[in-house]
Amino acid sequence: MSKISLEEYLGHSIDLDLERATRIWLIDHPKYDTFEHHSIVDTDENDSLYKLFKIPKKILYSREFLDECYSNKNPNWVDGSLKRQIEECKKL
């Protein structure tokens, strides 16, 4: 299963709040699990979390999980809170 960073998936910079919201939804999800649907890898100088916060690791997620997380299947997407976080990140 191929994995992608949240930054690559969205096509713009992210912040810790958006990363946290995504990871929490994965941890609480009844279908997806952290063993199969995420990996922790080293960041590089081009990653927004490294540039902004000097965080040496980033999380890669399965595209399948991200497609569901950023859709109407996620109540935080439906209520607009996740969309607002994405818009804030576009300003970084």
XYZ file of N, CA and C in Angstrom:
276
model
N 0.859 -1.174 0.000
C 0.000 0.000 0.000
C 0.902 1.232 0.000
N 0.705 2.087 -0.983
C 1.526 3.296 -1.039
C 0.989 4.349 -0.062
N 1.898 5.152 0.433
C 1.531 6.179 1.404
C 2.040 7.525 0.927
N 1.378 8.582 1.396
C 1.669 9.943 0.964
C 1.558 10.867 2.180
N 2.343 11.930 2.160
C 2.242 12.888 3.265
C 0.986 13.734 3.087
N 0.525 14.276 4.171
C -0.654 15.147 4.129
C -0.378 16.377 3.269
N 0.819 16.897 3.365
C 1.215 18.055 2.561
C 1.149 17.740 1.069
N 1.642 16.576 0.679
C 1.583 16.169 -0.726
C 0.136 15.948 -1.166
N -0.656 15.332 -0.322
C -2.052 15.037 -0.642
C -2.839 16.321 -0.892
N -2.652 17.313 -0.013
C -3.407 18.565 -0.138
C -2.787 19.527 -1.136
N -1.499 19.378 -1.390
C -0.833 20.233 -2.361
C -0.413 21.595 -1.816
N -0.318 21.722 -0.500
C 0.149 22.968 0.112
C 0.641 22.693 1.523
N 1.196 23.722 2.166
C 1.740 23.581 3.516
C 0.655 23.177 4.507
N 1.105 22.531 5.585
C 0.196 22.152 6.660
C 0.755 22.676 7.979
N -0.056 22.636 9.021
C 0.418 22.996 10.347
C 0.155 21.845 11.309
N 0.585 22.003 12.536
C 0.439 20.924 13.510
C -1.012 20.603 13.830
N -1.883 21.613 13.827
C -3.295 21.370 14.134
C -3.954 20.479 13.083
N -3.651 20.728 11.817
C -4.231 19.905 10.756
C -3.663 18.488 10.804
N -2.375 18.375 11.029
C -1.759 17.052 11.161
C -2.382 16.296 12.336
N -2.565 16.984 13.442
C -3.153 16.375 14.638
C -4.589 15.923 14.372
N -5.380 16.748 13.720
C -6.772 16.400 13.428
C -6.851 15.154 12.548
N -5.967 15.072 11.576
C -5.944 13.915 10.676
C -5.557 12.649 11.437
N -4.527 12.755 12.248
C -4.051 11.583 12.983
C -5.074 11.109 14.020
N -5.720 12.030 14.693
C -6.740 11.645 15.681
C -7.879 10.895 15.006
N -8.291 11.356 13.817
C -9.375 10.669 13.120
C -8.952 9.247 12.743
N -7.671 9.081 12.388
C -7.170 7.737 12.090
C -7.167 6.869 13.351
N -6.686 7.401 14.453
C -6.609 6.627 15.691
C -8.000 6.176 16.143
N -8.990 7.040 15.994
C -10.352 6.725 16.432
C -11.174 5.951 15.406
N -10.660 5.773 14.207
C -11.448 5.178 13.126
C -11.642 3.673 13.318
N -12.880 3.181 13.161
C -13.129 1.745 13.357
C -12.602 0.865 12.217
N -12.406 1.429 11.029
C -11.981 0.625 9.877
C -10.467 0.680 9.653
N -9.878 1.859 9.791
C -8.454 2.039 9.511
C -7.649 1.935 10.800
N -6.409 1.478 10.676
C -5.556 1.400 11.861
C -4.199 2.021 11.562
N -3.507 2.383 12.623
C -2.224 3.057 12.449
C -1.141 2.126 11.918
N -1.246 0.833 12.154
C -0.224 -0.088 11.671
C -0.215 -0.174 10.148
N -1.377 -0.226 9.556
C -1.460 -0.407 8.112
C -1.554 0.915 7.354
N -2.125 1.929 7.960
C -2.458 3.137 7.196
C -1.617 4.360 7.525
N -0.528 4.196 8.282
C 0.382 5.317 8.460
C 1.786 4.826 8.777
N 2.763 5.648 8.427
C 4.174 5.382 8.707
C 4.803 6.688 9.153
N 5.802 6.590 10.011
C 6.544 7.769 10.444
C 7.916 7.716 9.782
N 8.267 8.797 9.089
C 9.535 8.862 8.357
C 10.232 10.185 8.664
N 11.479 10.291 8.252
C 12.218 11.536 8.436
C 11.673 12.623 7.520
N 11.692 13.855 8.006
C 11.340 14.993 7.162
C 12.584 15.452 6.415
N 12.401 16.369 5.494
C 13.538 17.017 4.867
C 13.283 18.524 4.877
N 14.243 19.270 4.409
C 14.150 20.732 4.510
C 13.021 21.330 3.676
N 12.399 20.570 2.810
C 11.289 21.079 1.995
C 9.923 20.890 2.649
N 9.835 20.082 3.689
C 8.558 19.831 4.367
C 8.163 21.033 5.219
N 6.907 21.416 5.159
C 6.454 22.603 5.901
C 6.602 22.434 7.409
N 6.362 21.240 7.935
C 6.522 21.049 9.384
C 7.982 21.197 9.802
N 8.906 20.862 8.904
C 10.317 21.062 9.218
C 10.673 22.550 9.107
N 10.219 23.190 8.040
C 10.532 24.612 7.854
C 9.966 25.471 8.972
N 8.746 25.200 9.386
C 8.087 26.034 10.389
C 8.473 25.686 11.822
N 8.631 24.394 12.107
C 8.793 23.961 13.496
C 10.031 23.100 13.751
N 10.813 22.827 12.714
C 12.010 21.970 12.828
C 11.677 20.574 13.358
N 10.519 20.064 12.973
C 10.100 18.715 13.376
C 10.819 17.706 12.471
N 11.574 16.779 13.061
C 12.394 15.877 12.256
C 11.659 14.683 11.645
N 10.393 14.498 11.993
C 9.626 13.352 11.468
C 8.313 13.836 10.870
N 7.803 13.076 9.928
C 6.473 13.347 9.373
C 5.738 12.038 9.242
N 4.438 12.136 9.053
C 3.598 10.951 8.940
C 3.146 10.795 7.498
N 3.237 9.595 7.007
C 2.686 9.246 5.701
C 1.421 8.439 5.947
N 0.390 8.734 5.186
C -0.904 8.053 5.328
C -1.234 7.332 4.029
N -2.073 6.313 4.125
C -2.563 5.679 2.903
C -3.519 6.655 2.216
N -3.468 6.655 0.899
C -4.364 7.533 0.136
C -5.820 7.158 0.398
N -6.070 5.871 0.578
C -7.427 5.388 0.864
C -7.976 6.068 2.128
N -7.159 6.115 3.185
C -7.593 6.764 4.412
C -7.798 8.263 4.199
N -6.853 8.927 3.547
C -6.980 10.373 3.341
C -8.197 10.721 2.486
N -8.493 9.887 1.489
C -9.688 10.125 0.663
C -10.954 10.104 1.518
N -10.994 9.230 2.501
C -12.161 9.174 3.371
C -12.136 10.299 4.404
N -10.980 10.575 4.955
C -10.848 11.620 5.972
C -11.274 12.981 5.427
N -10.919 13.259 4.187
C -11.238 14.548 3.574
C -12.443 14.425 2.640
N -13.499 13.832 3.192
C -14.748 13.668 2.445
C -15.926 13.797 3.404
N -17.115 13.666 2.873
C -18.336 13.764 3.684
C -18.500 12.589 4.661
N -17.604 11.634 4.622
C -17.649 10.535 5.590
C -17.100 10.967 6.951
N -16.409 12.083 6.982
C -15.829 12.611 8.221
C -16.717 13.739 8.735
N -17.279 13.621 9.922
C -18.153 14.682 10.458
C -17.458 16.045 10.564
N -16.138 16.045 10.770
C -15.407 17.305 10.840
C -15.280 17.972 9.469
N -15.373 17.186 8.432
C -15.402 17.736 7.071
C -16.784 18.321 6.806
N -17.794 17.571 7.188
C -19.182 17.982 6.956
C -19.502 19.278 7.697
N -19.057 19.395 8.958
C -19.372 20.609 9.719
C -18.496 21.806 9.345
N -17.506 21.599 8.495
C -16.681 22.692 7.987
C -15.421 22.971 8.790
N -15.264 22.354 9.953
C -14.095 22.659 10.784
C -12.788 22.214 10.119
N -12.784 21.074 9.481
C -11.587 20.602 8.796
C -11.287 21.460 7.571
N -12.319 21.873 6.867
C -12.131 22.756 5.705
C -11.518 24.085 6.127
N -11.943 24.616 7.281
C -11.374 25.876 7.778
C -9.892 25.709 8.108
N -9.534 24.587 8.692
C -8.125 24.336 8.985
C -7.294 24.293 7.713
N -7.830 23.685 6.671
C -7.118 23.621 5.386
C -6.943 25.026 4.830
N -7.963 25.847 4.882
C -7.861 27.221 4.375
C -6.808 28.019 5.151
N -6.733 27.821 6.450
C -5.711 28.504 7.261
C -4.310 28.078 6.839
N -4.140 26.795 6.536
C -2.837 26.297 6.132
C -2.402 26.855 4.771
N -3.355 27.138 3.913
C -3.015 27.699 2.605
C -2.340 29.056 2.735
N -2.539 29.711 3.866
C -1.948 31.038 4.090
C -0.514 30.969 4.585
N -0.032 29.766 4.962
C 1.328 29.633 5.504
C 2.381 29.897 4.462
